[in-house]
Every structure is written in C-alpha cells, then in structure tokens.
Short mmCIF file of C-alpha atoms in Angstrom, two decimals:
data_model
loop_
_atom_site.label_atom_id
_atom_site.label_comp_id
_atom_site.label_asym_id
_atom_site.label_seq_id
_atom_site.Cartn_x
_atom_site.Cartn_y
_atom_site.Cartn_z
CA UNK A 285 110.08 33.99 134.21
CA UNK A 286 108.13 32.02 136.48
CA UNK A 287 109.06 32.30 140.27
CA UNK A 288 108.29 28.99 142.35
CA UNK A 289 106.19 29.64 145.79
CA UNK A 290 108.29 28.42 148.30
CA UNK A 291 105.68 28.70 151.24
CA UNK A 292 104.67 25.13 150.83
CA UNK A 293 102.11 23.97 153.30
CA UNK A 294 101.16 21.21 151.54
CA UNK A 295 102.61 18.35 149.72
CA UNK A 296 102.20 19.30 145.95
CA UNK A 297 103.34 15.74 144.60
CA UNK A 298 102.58 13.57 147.71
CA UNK A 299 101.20 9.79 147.44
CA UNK A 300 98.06 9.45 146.65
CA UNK A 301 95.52 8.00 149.73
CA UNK A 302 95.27 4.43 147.77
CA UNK A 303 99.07 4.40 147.62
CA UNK A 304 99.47 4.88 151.06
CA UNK A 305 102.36 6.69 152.71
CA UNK A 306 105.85 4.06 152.71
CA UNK A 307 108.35 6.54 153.98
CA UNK A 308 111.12 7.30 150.97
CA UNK A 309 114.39 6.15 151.87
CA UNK A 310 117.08 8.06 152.16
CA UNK A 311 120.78 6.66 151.45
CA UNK A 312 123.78 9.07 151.72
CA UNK A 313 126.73 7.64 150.43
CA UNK A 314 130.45 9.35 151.70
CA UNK A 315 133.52 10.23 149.35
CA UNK A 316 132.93 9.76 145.55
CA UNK A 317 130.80 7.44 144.13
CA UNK A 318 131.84 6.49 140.12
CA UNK A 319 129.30 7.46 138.18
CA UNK A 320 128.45 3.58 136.23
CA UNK A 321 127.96 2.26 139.96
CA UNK A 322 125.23 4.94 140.86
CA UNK A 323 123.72 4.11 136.93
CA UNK A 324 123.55 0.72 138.20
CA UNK A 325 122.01 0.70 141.40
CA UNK A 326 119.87 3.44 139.99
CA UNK A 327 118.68 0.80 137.16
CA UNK A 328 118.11 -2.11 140.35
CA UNK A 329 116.02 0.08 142.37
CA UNK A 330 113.85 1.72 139.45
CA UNK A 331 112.77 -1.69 138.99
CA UNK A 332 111.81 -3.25 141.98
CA UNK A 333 110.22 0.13 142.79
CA UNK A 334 108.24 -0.47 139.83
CA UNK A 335 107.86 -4.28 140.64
CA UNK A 336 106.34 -2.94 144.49
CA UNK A 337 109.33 -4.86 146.19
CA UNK A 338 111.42 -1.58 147.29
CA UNK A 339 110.44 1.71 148.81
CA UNK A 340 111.01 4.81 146.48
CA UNK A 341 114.52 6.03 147.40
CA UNK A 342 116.53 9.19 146.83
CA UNK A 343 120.38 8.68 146.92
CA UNK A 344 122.56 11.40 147.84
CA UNK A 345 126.25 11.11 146.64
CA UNK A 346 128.53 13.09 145.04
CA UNK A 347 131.03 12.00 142.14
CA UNK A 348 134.30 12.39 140.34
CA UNK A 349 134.86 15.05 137.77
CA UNK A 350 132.68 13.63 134.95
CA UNK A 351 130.68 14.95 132.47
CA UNK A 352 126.73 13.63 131.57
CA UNK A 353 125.26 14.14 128.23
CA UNK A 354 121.34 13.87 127.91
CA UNK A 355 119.35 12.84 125.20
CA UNK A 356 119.30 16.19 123.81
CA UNK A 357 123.01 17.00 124.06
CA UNK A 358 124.84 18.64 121.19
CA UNK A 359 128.34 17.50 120.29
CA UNK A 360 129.36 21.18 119.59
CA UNK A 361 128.47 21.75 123.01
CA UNK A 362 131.49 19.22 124.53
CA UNK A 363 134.80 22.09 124.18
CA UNK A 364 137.02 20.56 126.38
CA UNK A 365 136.92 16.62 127.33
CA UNK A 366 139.10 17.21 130.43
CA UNK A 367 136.84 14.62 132.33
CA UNK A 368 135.10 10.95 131.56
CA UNK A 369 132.06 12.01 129.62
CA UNK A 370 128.84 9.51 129.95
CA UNK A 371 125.63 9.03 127.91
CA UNK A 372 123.30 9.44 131.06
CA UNK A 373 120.11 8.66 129.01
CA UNK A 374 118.04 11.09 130.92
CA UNK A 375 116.45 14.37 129.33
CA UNK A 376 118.32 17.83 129.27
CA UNK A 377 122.18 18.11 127.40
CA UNK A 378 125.60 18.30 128.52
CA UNK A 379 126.37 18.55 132.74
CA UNK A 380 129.01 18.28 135.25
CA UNK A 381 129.13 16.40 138.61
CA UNK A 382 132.32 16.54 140.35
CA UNK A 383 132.90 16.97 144.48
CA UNK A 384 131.77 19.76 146.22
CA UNK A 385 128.18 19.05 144.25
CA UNK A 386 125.20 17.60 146.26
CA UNK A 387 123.87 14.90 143.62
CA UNK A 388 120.22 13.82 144.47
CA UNK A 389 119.07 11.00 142.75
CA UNK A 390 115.57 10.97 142.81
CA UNK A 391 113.21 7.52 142.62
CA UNK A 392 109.89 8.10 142.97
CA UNK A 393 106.63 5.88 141.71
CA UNK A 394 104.94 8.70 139.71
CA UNK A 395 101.75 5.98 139.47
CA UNK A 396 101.44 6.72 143.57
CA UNK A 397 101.63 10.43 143.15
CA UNK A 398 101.10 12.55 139.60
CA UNK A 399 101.54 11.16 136.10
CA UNK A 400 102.57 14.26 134.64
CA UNK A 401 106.17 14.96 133.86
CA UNK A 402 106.42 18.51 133.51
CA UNK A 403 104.94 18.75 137.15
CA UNK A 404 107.29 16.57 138.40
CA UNK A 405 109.75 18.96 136.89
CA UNK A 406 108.46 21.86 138.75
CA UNK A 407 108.14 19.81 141.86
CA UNK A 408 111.78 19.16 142.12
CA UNK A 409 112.73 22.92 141.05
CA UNK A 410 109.93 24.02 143.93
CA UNK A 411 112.15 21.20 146.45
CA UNK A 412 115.19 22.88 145.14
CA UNK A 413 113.95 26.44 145.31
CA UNK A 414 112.33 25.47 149.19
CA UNK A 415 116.29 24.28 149.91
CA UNK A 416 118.21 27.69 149.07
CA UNK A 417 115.20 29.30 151.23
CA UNK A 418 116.81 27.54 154.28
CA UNK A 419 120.16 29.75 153.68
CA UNK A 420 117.99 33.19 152.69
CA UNK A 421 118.76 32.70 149.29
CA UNK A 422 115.95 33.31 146.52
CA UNK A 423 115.99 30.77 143.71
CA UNK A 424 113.49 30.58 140.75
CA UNK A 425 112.65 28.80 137.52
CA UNK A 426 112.08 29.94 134.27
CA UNK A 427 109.81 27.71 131.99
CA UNK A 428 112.95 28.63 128.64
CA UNK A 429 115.59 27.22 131.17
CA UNK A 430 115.15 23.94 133.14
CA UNK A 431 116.95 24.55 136.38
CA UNK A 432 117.10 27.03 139.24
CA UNK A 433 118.67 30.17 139.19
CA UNK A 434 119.84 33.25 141.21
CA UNK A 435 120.60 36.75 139.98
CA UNK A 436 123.62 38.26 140.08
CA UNK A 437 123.00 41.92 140.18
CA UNK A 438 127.06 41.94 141.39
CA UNK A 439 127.70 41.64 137.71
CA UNK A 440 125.76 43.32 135.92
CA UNK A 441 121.87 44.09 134.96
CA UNK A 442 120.36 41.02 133.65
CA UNK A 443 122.45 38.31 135.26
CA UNK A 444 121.33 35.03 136.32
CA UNK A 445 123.54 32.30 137.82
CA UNK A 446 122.36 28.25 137.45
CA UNK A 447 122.99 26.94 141.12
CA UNK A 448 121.00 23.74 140.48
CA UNK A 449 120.88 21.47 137.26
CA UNK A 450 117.53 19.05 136.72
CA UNK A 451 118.11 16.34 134.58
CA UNK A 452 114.96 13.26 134.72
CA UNK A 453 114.61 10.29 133.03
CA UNK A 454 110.91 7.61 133.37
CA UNK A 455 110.71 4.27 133.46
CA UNK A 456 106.99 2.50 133.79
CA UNK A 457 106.20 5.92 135.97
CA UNK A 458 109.29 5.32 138.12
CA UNK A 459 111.70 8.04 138.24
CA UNK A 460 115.05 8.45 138.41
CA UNK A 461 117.89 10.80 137.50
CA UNK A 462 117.30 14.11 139.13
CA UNK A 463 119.34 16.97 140.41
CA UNK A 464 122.47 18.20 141.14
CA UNK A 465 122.92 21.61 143.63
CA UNK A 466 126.22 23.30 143.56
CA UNK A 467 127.34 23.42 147.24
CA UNK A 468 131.15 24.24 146.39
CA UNK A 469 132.62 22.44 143.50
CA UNK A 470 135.03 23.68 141.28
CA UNK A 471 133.74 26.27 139.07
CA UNK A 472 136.49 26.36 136.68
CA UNK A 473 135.09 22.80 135.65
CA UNK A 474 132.47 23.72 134.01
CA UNK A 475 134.40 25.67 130.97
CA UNK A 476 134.77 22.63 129.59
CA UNK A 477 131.22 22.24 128.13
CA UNK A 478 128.02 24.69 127.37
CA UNK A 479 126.22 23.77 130.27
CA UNK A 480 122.68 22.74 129.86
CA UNK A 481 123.12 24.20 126.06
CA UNK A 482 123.13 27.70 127.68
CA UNK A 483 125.74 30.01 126.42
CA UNK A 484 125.12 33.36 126.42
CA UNK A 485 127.37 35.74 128.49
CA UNK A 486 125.03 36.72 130.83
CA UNK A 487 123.71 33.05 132.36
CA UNK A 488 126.55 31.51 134.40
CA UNK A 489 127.19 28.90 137.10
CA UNK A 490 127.28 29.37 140.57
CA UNK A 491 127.28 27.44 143.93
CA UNK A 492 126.56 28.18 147.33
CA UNK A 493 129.97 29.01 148.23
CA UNK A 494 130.31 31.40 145.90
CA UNK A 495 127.19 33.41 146.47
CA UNK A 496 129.17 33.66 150.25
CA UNK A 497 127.33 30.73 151.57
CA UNK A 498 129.89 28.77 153.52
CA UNK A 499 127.41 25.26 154.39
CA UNK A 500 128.75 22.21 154.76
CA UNK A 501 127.50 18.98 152.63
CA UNK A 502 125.52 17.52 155.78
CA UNK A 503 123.66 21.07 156.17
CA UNK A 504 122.69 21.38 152.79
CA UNK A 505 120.88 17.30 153.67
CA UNK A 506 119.44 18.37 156.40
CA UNK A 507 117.83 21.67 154.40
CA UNK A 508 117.05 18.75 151.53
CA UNK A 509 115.33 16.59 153.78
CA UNK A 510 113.25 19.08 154.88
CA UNK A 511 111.90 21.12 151.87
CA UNK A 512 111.38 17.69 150.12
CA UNK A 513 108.46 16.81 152.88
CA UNK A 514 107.15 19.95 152.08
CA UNK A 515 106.61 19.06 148.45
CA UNK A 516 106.34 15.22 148.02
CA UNK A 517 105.26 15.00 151.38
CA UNK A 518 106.21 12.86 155.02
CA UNK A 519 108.23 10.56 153.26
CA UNK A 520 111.55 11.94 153.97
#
C-alpha cells in the first residue's frame, strides 16, 4: 500500500516554464448531463487542446445511472444491466456514474507538464486524496488497485472502501477521461457490476455521505478546485 502525501506545497504536475501558465478552465454543468454528449465535447476539446486553440479544461458534471466499461473490462464482470452500459474507451473495467457522483473530466496537455502516464495517475489520486483532506478524511492509493480508498475499521479488520474511481484515456499527450468521487449516489447501484474488477468481500464502495459526511455538490468543487492547484498548479 502506498499512501499519497497530501501536504502538497508544490505543484507536482504543473506546466512546464516554456509552456507558460494559461489558467485551466473550469466548466460546471447543473442536473444530468447524458453521457454521449460529455463523450462528445470531451472528443472537441481534446483536440483543439492538442491543436493549441483551447485552454486545457476540466468539466464537472454528473450523469444518469449508466454504466462505463474500459478497455480492460470483463463481460463476466456486467451481473445486472439495470442501466445504459457504454464502451468509454478509456483504461480501467466496468464503472458507474449516476447523480449524487462528482464526475471530473480531466483535459490536460501532458506535452506542457509530464509525459508519463502512471504519474499522471498518481497525480490525480494525490488531487483526489488532497480533496477528502478538506473534510478530515484520510484517503490513499494502493499501486494493485487504481483508485482511492478509505478503511472501514466499522466492519471489520482489513476493510477498505473505493470512494473515488480513476479511469484515463491519451490522445497526442492530451488527456481526458478522469475521475469520478462518490459524494452521495446511490450505493445500491453499484451491485449491478464488479466494480473496477474488484470483488472480494472485503473492498467495497463508499461515498462521502456514507462515511457521515453530509457536503453538498458545490462544497466538494470548491475542495476540488483547491487541492487541484496544489498538484497541477495555479491553473484552477
């Protein structure tokens, strides 16, 4: 288990000096946003990020019940097709978005900041991990288990919840894709698949709500905003 230093100081995937410093953009949309209209303007944007005509972007929505299969997903691991399932195309397996879930879609010019893709990894689970520090809550990563976790000594010794999902995908350095933090979605929704390929008894889901966190949606932006200039830097 690796546990993520969340006393950031400085940016650990900021723009480099030659890149200067564009300030990311930051779109919020309200209600529920369908899942093929944030692939699309996810698809736009990637490209004139990578064409230098747009500012990197992250886009913070939240969807419909749906599930999102990655490229590594495992058929066996769909039980219960309750909800739309899409092919995302980004890394990782089987996920679920659905309301009550902060979705962060994350476009960033890795050629400005780090080509390195398992560092960006661990830069958004340090972001993540620098978010639940805003609500006293200690998060960490484990290197066998792409997301961030909490434990739950309430249930018993050796129990870890997933409270955040990390799914990426790369296009000519530009990312997009990203991550999805449990503020207070239905639980019960995520029975229907093996989340993230992870079955065993004792790794669960969780959300902030249900580790007695009562934030709202525009608190958990505001915590967002904040730990992600302390790891990509003033951009936010």
């Amino acid at each position: 288990m690796v546990m993520v230093n969340t006393e950031l100081t400085l940016p650990i995937f900021g723009r480099s000096k030659e890149a200067g410093n564009a300030a990311v953009e930051w779109i919020v949309r309200d209600g529920l946003t369908s899942y093929p209209d944030a692939l699309r303007f996810m698809e736009d944007r990637v490209a004139a990020i990578a064409e230098g005509t747009a500012r990197e972007a992250v886009l913070l929505i939240e969807h419909p019940p749906l599930y999102t299969s990655g490229t590594s997903a495992k058929p066996g691991d769909l039980l219960d097709a309750r909800f739309p399932v899409f092919e995302a195309g980004r890394g990782g397996q089987f996920t679920y978005h659905g309301p009550g879930q902060r979705v962060a879609y994350v476009m960033l010019d890795l050629k400005a900041r780090k080509q390195d893709v398992r560092a960006f990894v661990g830069a958004l689970e340090a972001w993540i991990i620098g978010t639940l520090d805003a609500f006293n809550l200690t998060g960490f990563a484990d290197p066998a288990r792409v997301g961030v976790w909490v434990k739950r000594p309430d249930k018993g010794t050796g129990y870890e919840d997933k409270v955040a999902a990390i799914g990426i995908r790369l296009r000519k350095w530009v990312s997009f894709h990203g991550i999805s933090l449990n503020v207070e979605p239905d639980l019960t929704h995520f029975s229907g698949i093996v989340p993230c390929g992870i079955g065993e008894e004792k790794f669960g889901v969780t959300s902030l709500v249900d580790l007695g966190l009562p934030v709202t949606m525009p608190e958990v932006d505001d915590a967002l905003k904040r730990a992600f200039a302390s790891v990509f830097g003033d951009g936010a």
